[in-house]
XYZ file of C-alpha atoms in Angstrom:
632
model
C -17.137 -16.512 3.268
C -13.935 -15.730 4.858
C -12.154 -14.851 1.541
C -12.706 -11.148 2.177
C -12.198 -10.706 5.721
C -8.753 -12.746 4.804
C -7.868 -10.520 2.105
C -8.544 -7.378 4.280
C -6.404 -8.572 6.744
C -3.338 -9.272 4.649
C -4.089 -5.946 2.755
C -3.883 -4.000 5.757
C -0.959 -6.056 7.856
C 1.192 -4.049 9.278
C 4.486 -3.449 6.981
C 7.071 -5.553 9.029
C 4.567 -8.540 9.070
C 6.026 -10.993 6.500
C 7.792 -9.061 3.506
C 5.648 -8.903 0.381
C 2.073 -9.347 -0.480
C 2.875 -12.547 -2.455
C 4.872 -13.861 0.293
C 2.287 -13.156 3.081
C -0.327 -14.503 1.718
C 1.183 -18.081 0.310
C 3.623 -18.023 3.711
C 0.660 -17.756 6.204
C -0.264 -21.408 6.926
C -3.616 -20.902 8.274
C -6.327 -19.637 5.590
C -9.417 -20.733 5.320
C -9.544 -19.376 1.582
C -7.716 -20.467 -1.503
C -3.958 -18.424 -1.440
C -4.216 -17.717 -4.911
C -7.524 -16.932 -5.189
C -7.570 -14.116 -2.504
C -4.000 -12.898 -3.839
C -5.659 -12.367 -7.366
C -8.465 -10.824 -5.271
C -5.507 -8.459 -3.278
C -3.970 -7.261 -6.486
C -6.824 -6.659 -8.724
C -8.365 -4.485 -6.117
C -5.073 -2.781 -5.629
C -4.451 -2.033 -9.435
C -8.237 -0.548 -9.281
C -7.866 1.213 -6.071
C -7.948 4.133 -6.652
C -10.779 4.337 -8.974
C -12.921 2.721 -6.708
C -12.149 4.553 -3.855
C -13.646 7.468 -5.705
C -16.762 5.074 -6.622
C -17.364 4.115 -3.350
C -16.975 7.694 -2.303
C -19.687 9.429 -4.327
C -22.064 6.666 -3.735
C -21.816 7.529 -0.117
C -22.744 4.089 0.791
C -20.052 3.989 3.882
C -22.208 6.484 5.993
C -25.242 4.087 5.403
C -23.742 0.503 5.604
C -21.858 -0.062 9.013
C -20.964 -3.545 8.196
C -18.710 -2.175 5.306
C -15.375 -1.262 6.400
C -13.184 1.100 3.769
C -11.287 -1.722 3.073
C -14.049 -3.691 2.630
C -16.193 -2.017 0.730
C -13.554 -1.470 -2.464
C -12.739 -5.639 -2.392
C -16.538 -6.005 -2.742
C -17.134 -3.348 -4.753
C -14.366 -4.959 -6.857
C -16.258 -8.278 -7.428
C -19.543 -6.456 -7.804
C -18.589 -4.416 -10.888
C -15.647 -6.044 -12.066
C -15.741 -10.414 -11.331
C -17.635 -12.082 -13.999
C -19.295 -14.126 -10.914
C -20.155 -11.104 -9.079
C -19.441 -11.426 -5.147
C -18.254 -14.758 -4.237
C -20.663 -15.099 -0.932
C -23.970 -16.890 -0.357
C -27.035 -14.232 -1.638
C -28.431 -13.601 1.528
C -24.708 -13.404 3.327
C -24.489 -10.038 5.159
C -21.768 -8.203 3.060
C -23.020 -9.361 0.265
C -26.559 -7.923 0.475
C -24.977 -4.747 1.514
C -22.995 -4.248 -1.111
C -25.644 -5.217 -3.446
C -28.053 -2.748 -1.794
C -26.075 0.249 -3.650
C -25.762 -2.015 -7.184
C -26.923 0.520 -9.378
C -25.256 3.711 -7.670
C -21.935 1.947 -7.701
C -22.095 0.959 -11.425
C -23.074 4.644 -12.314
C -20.576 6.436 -10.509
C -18.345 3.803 -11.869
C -19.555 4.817 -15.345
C -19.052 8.918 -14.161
C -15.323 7.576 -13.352
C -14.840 6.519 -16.694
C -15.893 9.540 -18.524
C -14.192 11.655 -16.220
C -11.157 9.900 -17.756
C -12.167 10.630 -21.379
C -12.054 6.817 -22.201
C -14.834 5.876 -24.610
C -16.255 2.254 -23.160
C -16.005 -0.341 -20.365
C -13.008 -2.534 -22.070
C -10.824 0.799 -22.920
C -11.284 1.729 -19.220
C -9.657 -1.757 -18.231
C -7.041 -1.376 -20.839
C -6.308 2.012 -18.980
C -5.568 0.766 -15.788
C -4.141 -2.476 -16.587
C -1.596 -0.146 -18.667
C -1.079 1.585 -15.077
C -2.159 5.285 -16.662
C -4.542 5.209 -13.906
C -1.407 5.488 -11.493
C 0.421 7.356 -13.612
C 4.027 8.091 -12.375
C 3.396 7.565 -8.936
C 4.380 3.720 -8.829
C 8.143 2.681 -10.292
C 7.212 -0.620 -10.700
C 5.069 0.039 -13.934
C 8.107 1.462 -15.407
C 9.601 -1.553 -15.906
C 10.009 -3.271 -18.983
C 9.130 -7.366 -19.326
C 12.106 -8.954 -20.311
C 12.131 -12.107 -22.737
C 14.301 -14.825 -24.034
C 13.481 -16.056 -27.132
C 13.911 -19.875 -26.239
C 15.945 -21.048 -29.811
C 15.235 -24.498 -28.437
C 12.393 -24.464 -30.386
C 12.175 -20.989 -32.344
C 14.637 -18.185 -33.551
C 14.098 -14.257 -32.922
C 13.628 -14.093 -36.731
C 10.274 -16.058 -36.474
C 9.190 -14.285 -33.244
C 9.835 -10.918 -34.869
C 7.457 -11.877 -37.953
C 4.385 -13.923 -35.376
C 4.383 -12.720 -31.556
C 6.100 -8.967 -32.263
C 4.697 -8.351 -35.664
C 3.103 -5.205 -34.702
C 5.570 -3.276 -32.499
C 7.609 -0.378 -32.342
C 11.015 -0.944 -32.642
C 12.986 0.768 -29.939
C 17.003 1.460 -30.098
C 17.074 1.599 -26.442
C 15.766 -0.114 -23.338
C 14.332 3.244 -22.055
C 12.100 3.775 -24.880
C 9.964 0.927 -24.297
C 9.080 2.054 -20.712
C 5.968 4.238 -21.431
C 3.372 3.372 -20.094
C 0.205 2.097 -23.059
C 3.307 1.905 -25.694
C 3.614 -1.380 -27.634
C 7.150 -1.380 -28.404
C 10.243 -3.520 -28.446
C 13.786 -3.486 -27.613
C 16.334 -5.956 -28.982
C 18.891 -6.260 -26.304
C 22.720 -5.785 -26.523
C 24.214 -7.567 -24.012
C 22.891 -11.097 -24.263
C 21.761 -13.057 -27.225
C 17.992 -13.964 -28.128
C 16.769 -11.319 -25.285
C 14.348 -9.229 -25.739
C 12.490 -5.837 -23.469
C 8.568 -5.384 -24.638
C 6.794 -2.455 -22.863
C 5.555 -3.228 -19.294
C 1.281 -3.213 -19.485
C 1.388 -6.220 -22.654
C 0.640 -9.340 -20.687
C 1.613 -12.781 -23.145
C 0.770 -14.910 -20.531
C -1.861 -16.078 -22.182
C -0.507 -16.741 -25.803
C 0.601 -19.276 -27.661
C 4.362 -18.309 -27.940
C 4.359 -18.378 -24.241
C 2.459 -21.345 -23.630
C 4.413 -23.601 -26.402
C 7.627 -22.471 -24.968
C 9.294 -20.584 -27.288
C 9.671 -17.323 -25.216
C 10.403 -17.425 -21.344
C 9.600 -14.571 -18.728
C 13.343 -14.069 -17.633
C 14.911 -11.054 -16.182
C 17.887 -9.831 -18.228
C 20.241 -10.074 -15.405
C 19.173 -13.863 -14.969
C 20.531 -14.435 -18.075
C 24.108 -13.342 -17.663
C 24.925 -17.126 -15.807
C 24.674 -18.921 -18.512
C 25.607 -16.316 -21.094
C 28.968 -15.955 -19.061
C 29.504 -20.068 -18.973
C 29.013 -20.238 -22.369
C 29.224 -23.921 -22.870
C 31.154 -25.113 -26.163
C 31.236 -28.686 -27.320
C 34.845 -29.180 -25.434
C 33.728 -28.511 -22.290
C 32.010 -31.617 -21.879
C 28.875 -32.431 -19.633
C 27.473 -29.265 -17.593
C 25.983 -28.929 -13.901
C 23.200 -26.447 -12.702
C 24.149 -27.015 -8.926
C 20.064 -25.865 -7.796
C 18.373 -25.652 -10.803
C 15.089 -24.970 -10.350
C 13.136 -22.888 -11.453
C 14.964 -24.306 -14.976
C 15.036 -20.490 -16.757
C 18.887 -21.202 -16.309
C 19.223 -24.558 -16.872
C 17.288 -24.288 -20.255
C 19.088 -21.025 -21.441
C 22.649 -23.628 -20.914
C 20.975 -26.174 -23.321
C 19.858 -23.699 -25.958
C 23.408 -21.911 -25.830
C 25.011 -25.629 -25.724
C 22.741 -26.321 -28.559
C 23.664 -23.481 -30.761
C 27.262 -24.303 -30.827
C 26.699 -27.778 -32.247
C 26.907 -28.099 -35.993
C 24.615 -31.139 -35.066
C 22.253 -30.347 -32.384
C 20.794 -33.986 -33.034
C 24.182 -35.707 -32.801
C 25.104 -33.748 -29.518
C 26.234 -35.979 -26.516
C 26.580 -33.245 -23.852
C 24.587 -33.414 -21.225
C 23.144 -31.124 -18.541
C 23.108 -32.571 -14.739
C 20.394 -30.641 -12.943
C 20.462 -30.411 -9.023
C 17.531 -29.726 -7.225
C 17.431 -30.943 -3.304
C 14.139 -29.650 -2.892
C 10.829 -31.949 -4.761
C 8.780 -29.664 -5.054
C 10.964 -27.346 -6.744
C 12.012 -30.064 -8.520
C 8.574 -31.051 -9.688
C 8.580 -27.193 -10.878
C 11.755 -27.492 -12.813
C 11.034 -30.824 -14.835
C 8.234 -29.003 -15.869
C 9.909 -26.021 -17.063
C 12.387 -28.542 -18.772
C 9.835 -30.294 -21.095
C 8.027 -27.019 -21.664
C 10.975 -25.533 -22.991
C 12.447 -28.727 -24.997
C 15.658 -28.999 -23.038
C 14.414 -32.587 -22.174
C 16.552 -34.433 -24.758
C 19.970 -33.018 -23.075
C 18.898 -32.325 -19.104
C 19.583 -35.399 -16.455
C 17.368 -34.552 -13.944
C 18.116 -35.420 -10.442
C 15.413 -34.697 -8.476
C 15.428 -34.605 -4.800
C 19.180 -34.245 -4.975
C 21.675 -32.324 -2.917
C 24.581 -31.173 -5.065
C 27.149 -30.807 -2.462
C 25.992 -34.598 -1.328
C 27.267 -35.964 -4.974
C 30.836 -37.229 -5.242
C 33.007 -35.208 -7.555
C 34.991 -38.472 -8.102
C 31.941 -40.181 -9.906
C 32.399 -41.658 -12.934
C 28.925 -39.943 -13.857
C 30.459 -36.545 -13.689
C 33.925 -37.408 -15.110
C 33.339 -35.513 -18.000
C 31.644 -32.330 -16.193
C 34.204 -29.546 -17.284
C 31.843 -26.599 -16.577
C 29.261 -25.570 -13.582
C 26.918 -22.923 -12.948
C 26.447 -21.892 -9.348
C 22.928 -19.613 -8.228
C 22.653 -20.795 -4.323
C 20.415 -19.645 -2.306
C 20.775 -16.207 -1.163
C 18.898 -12.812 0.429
C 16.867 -12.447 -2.764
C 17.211 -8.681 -1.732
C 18.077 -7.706 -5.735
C 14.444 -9.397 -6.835
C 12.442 -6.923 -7.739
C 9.085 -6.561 -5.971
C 10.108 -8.653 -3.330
C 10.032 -6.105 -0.678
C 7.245 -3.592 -1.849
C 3.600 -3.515 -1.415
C 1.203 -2.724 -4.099
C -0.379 0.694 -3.299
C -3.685 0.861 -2.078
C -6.468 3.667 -1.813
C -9.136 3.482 0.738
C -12.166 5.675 0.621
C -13.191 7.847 3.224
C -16.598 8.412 4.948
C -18.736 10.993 4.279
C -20.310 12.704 7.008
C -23.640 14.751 7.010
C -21.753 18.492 7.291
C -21.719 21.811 5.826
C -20.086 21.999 2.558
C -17.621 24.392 3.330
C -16.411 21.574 6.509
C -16.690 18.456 3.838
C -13.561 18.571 2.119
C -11.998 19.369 5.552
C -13.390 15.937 7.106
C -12.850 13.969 4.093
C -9.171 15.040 4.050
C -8.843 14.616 7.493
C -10.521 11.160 8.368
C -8.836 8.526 6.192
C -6.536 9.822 3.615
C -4.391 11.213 5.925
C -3.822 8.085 7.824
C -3.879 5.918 4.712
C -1.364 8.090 3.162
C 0.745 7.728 6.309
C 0.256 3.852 6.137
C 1.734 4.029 2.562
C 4.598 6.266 2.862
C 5.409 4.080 6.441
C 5.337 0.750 4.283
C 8.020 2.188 1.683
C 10.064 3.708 3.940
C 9.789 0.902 6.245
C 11.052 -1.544 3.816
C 13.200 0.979 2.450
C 15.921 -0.015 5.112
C 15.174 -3.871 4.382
C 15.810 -4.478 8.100
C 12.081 -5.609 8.700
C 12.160 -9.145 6.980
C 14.294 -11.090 4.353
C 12.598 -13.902 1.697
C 15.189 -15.917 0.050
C 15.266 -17.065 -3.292
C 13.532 -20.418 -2.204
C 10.579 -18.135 -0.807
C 11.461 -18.362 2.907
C 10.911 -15.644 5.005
C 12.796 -14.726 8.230
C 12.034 -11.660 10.174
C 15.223 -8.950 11.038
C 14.544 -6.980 13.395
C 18.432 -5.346 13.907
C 21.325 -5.087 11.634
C 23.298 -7.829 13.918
C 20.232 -9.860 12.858
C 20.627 -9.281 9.295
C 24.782 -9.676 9.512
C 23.921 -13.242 11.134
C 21.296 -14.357 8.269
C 24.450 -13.272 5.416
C 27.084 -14.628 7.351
C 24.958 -18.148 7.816
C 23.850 -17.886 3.807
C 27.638 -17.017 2.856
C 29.170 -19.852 4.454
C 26.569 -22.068 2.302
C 27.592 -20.007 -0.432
C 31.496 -20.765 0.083
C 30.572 -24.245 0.685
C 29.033 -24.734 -2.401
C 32.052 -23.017 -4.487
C 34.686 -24.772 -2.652
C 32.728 -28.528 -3.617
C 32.419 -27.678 -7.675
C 36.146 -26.860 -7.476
C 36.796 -30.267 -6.632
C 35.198 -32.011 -10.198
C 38.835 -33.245 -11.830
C 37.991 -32.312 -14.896
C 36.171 -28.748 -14.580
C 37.325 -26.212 -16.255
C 35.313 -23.053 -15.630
C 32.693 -22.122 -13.141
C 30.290 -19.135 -12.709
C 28.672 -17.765 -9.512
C 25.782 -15.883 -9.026
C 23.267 -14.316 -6.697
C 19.776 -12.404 -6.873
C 21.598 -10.437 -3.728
C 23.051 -7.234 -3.367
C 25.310 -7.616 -0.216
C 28.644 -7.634 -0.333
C 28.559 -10.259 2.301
C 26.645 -12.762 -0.403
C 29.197 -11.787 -3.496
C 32.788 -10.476 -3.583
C 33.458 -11.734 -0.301
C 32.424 -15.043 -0.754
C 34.361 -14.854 -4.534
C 37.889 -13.839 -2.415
C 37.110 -16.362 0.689
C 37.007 -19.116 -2.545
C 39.777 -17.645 -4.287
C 42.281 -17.812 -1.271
C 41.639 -21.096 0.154
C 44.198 -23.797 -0.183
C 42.137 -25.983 -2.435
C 41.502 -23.269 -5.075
C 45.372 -22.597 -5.490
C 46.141 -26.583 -4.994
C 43.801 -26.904 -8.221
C 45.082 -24.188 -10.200
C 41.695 -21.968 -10.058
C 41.108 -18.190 -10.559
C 39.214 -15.277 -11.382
C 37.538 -14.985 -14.943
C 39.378 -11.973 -16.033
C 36.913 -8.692 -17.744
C 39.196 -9.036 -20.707
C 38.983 -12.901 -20.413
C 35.187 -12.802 -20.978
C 32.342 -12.849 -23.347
C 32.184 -9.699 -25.216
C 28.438 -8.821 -23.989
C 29.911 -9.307 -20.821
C 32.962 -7.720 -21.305
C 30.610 -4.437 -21.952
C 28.660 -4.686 -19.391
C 29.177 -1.639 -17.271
C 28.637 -2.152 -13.569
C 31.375 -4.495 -12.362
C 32.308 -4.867 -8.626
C 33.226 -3.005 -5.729
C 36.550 -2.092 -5.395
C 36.783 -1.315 -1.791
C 35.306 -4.952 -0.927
C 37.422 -6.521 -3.172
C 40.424 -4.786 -0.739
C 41.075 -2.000 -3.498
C 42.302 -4.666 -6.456
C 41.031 -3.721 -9.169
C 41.139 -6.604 -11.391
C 39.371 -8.801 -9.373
C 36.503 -6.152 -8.854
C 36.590 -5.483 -12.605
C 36.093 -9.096 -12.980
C 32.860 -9.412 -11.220
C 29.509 -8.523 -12.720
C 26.853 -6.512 -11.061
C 23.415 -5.064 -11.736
C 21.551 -2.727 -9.749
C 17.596 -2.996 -9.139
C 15.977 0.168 -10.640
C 18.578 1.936 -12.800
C 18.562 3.099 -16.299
C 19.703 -0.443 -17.392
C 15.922 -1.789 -15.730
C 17.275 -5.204 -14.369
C 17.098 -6.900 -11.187
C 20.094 -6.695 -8.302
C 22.458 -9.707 -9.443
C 25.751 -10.271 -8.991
C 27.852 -12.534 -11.000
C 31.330 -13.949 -11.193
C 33.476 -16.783 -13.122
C 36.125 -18.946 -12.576
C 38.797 -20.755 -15.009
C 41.225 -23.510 -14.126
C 44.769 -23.940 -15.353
C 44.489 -27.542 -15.692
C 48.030 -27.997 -15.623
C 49.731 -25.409 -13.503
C 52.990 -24.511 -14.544
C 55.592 -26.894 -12.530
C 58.755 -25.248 -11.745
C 61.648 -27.394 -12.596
C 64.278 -24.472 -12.293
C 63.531 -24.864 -8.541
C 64.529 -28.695 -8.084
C 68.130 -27.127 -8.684
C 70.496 -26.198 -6.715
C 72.125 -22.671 -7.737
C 75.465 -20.809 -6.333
C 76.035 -17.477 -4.660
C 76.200 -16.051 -8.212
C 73.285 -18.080 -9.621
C 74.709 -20.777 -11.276
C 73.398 -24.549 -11.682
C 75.562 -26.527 -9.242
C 76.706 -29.616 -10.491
C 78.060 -32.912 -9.771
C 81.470 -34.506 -10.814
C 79.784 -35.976 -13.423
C 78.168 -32.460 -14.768
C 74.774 -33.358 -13.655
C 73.009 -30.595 -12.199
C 72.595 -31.083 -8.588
C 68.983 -31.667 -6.950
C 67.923 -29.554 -3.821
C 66.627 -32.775 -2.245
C 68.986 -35.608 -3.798
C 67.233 -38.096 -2.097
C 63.916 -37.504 -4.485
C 66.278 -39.459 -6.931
C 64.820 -43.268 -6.964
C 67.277 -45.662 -8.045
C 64.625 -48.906 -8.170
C 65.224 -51.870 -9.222
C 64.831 -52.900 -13.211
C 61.150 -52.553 -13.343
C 60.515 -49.099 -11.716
C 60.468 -45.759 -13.895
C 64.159 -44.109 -12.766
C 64.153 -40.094 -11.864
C 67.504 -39.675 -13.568
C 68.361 -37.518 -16.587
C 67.587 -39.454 -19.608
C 70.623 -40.103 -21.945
C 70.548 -40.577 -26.107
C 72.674 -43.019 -27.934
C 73.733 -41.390 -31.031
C 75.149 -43.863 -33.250
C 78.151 -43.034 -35.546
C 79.471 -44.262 -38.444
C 82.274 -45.911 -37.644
C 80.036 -47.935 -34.791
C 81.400 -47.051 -32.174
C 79.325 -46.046 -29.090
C 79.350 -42.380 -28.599
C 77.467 -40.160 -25.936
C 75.274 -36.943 -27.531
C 74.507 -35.216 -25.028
C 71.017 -34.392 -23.992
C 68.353 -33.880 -26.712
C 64.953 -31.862 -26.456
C 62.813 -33.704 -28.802
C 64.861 -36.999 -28.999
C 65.491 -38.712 -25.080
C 65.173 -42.007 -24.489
C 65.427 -43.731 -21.201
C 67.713 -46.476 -21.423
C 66.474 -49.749 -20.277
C 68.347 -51.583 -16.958
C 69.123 -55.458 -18.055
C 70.975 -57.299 -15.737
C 70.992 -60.460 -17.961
C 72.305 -58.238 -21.111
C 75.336 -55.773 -22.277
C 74.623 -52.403 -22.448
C 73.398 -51.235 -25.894
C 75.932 -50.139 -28.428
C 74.063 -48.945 -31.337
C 71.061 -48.390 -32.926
C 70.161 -48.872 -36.748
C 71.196 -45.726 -38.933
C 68.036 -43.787 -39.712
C 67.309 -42.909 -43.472
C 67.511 -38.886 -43.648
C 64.297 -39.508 -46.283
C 62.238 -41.394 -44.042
C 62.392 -38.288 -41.607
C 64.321 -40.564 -39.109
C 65.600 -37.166 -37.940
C 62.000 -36.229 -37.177
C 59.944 -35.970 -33.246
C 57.600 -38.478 -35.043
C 59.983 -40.613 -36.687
C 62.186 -40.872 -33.303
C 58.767 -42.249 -31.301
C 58.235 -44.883 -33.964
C 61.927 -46.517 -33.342
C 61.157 -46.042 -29.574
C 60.643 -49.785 -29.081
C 63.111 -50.448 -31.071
C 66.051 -49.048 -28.744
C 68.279 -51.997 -26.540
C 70.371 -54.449 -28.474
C 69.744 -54.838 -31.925
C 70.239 -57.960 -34.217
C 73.792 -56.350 -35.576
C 75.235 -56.005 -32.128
C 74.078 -59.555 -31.282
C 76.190 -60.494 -34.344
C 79.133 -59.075 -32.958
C 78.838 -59.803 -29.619
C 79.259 -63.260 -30.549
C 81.754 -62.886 -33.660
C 83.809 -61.525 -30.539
C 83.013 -64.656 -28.327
């Protein structure tokens, strides 16, 4: 009973109230009514809106019925024409015999509204609106395509092309499958396997979708994992918060298609997710999508609780980071789905009706709608992050707070993967579009002690994957403090622009696993430059005591020497030798060594390999033994 008073409610909210429709209705704790059931109810009636304003409107049943509120009348006109159940209150419920009272007017002026439109029968009028031609231009939102990745887990683009897309278009560019009622198909560019169909096909409901061999996934949600690109030497892989899994499966499939034996692959995919719930989701999305056999789950987990030092994650050598953030790139997150309200007829003149009827609702409707986009234009009024929470900004110091308190998570989380011994490469990402969330947090990680102590920097444009390397929109040069390389490196997309993607931003790290030591500088060096040495030609160190002169079992920092031996075998000093040192071993019980067996020039004794078999060889040899005591 209270499904459609709740529904009215949210529908008419006030636009600074709780950020989206989908986030008021499943963030307001108190319903009496099912959440999804009265948001299906919200957005059907807004898709038909504006047909059944004009419905309600001719039948003129708003004058008669004073229970029936504008809003109220379309939701239950709604039901009454268009719900398979009909209303879904009690038959002798007070709305519901209104409604009902007018059955037969409402279904014929429906029927006028469809012939108006020139469309032929009662399922080519739904396909109408659900294509939004109905709306026509007037709402962006339909002009955006439905991205796909073909999930090569368990298919190939080849065999979706010949089953699922057998009978579209094809389309050379992503613009060309936005019309509206098209059936057409873009194969995308950038990123592998991904796919833009045109925006009123719904495959929600077929098999591809429902096996798991395609997955709803914005294009710019793919470029993570396309920019990690995991190879068979980069060992074991983290997804730091995992969940919904779109990412977390696209890593396995790439991982996947770089093994010449998928079966035989050992690499696995650690997946973080603190929250259960989410967690719950992404295990889910894991065995839909057949990324089972190579994703650890760890469920209930907080990543920057693990212990780099683990020997479960001594072979992680690559991570992908998407923390928590705004969400102020998702698309749809801060809009409203447009609604039209009828307006009451009153008994006039004809030459005042179209006067009243313009003046009494539409005006103030119209207002309502233009005050909801404008008002969340500014996205001052409320934020929902990524995890669905929503926290009300009322000022910009209110909204610099909620960045700077989400960026030092951010930071946090960057500065922990850097600390896994063996990574290698890492990639960041957010659905945001503040700076505050992205190339800030990128330089904050990039100056700080541990970053430069561990040899880690920026994944350079040139440095990257070539559908990343084209990419066009990179970063912002004045928050990246006018270097350009850095703001080159990072990725960005922008919400509603020719390239039809979400707001993302995305960045990648690389290690030099062994940073460059610089011996020169253990030397001291004269006025013109010089090596310094000692008065035994050593060169001299700028802190001598460094030099440990241990006893016979401790390694000794000195110069190594190499016994050459001669023919006439004699002991003779070489010099030093860049593929040939030995360190001579300290014997207190023993004479020094004088010689070491003559190498054969045929068994390569002058070779790198040849001198590390002999290696244990080196100290006094049976000859000199001879002759030590021929000479006793």
């Amino acid at each position: 009973m209270s499904l459609y008073w709740e529904t009215a409610d949210l529908l008419t909210a006030p636009a600074n109230s709780g950020g989206s429709l989908k986030s008021r209705i499943f963030s307001k704790k108190d319903l009496k009514s099912q959440p999804a059931q009265i948001y299906a109810l919200a957005i059907e009636t807004c898709k038909w809106s504006s047909v059944l304003r004009e419905v309600v409107e001719n039948a003129d049943i708003l004058r008669v019925e004073r229970k029936l509120t504008p809003i109220l009348s379309i939701l239950l006109a709604h039901d009454l024409i268009l719900a398979k159940k009909g209303v879904a209150l009690p038959a002798t419920h007070g709305l519901r015999v209104a409604i009902e009272r007018h059955k037969n007017r409402l279904q014929a002026e429906f029927t006028r509204a469809r012939v108006r439109r020139k469309v032929g029968s009662a399922e080519a009028f739904k396909a109408f609106v659900e294509s939004g031609l109905e709306n026509g231009g007037d709402g962006s939102e339909m002009l955006r395509p439905r991205w796909i990745r073909i999930n090569t887990l368990r298919t190939t683009l080849e065999d979706q092309l010949e089953t699922t897309f057998s009978g579209y278009e094809r389309s050379t560019t992503v613009g060309g499958v936005r019309n509206q009622g098209s059936k057409r198909l873009f194969i995308d560019s950038h990123v592998p396997n991904l796919i833009a169909i045109s925006p009123n096909i719904d495959l929600s409901k077929s098999d591809a979708y429902k096996s798991g061999e395609i997955i709803f996934q914005d294009k710019a949600s793919c470029f993570p994992a396309h920019l990690l690109d995991p190879l068979a030497e980069d060992g074991d892989i983290i997804d730091a918060c995992a969940a919904p899994g779109n990412k977390t499966t696209h890593i396995a499939a790439i991982l996947l298609s770089h093994s010449s034996e998928p079966d035989e692959c050992s690499q696995v995919v650690h997946a973080f997710e603190k929250s259960k719930g989410r967690a719950e989701t992404l295990e889910k999305m894991v065995n839909l999508a057949g990324s089972n056999t190579w994703t650890k789950l760890h469920p209930g987990q907080d990543f920057l609780k693990t212990d780099p030092e683990s020997a479960a994650f001594k072979n992680v050598m690559a991570l992908l980071l998407d923390p928590s953030c705004s969400g102020s790139g998702i698309i749809g997150r801060d809009d409203m789905p447009e609604l039209h309200l009828p307006a009451i007829k009153q008994p006039s003149s004809s030459t005042s009706k179209p006067q009243k009827k313009g003046s009494k609702v539409p005006e103030p409707t119209s207002g309502a709608r233009k005050s909801k986009k404008s008002d969340h234009d500014d996205a001052l009024d409320v934020m929902v992050d990524d995890d669905g929470e929503v926290t009300a900004v009322n000022s910009d110091d209110e909204l610099k707070a909620r960045i700077e308190a989400l960026s030092k998570f951010q930071l946090e989380l960057l500065l922990h993967a850097f600390k896994f011994p063996a990574a290698k490469k890492i990639t960041y990402s957010t659905c945001s579009i503040y700076a505050g969330e992205n190339e800030l947090v990128v330089r904050k990680a990039l100056e700080h002690p541990f970053a430069k102590e561990r040899g880690w920097r920026i994944l350079k444009r040139e440095e990257q994957i070539r559908g990343m390397q084209q990419w066009p929109v990179r970063g912002s040069s004045e928050t990246c403090d006018s270097d350009e390389v850095l703001a080159e490196a990072c990725i960005r997309a922008n919400k509603d622009d020719e390239h039809c993607t979400m707001g993302f931003f995305l960045a990648g790290f690389i290690r030099d696993v062994k940073p460059r030591k610089d011996v020169d500088a253990e030397f001291l060096r004269d006025e013109r430059g010089h090596l310094v040495r000692d008065m035994m030609g050593f060169p001299v160190r700028v802190n001598p005591q460094e030099v440990n002169f241990g006893s016979a079992n401790e390694d000794v920092d000195i110069a190594p020497v190499r016994l050459v031996p001669t023919d006439e075998g004699e002991d003779e000093w070489a010099g030093f030798g860049d593929d040939d040192m030995a360190i001579v071993e300290q014997d207190n019980s023993a004479p020094l060594p004088q010689d070491t067996p003559k190498q054969d020039k045929k068994s390569g004794g002058g070779s790198r390999h040849g001198t590390n078999k002999k290696r244990t060889q080196l100290g006094i040899t049976d000859k000199m033994r001879k002759k030590s005591k021929k000479s006793n």
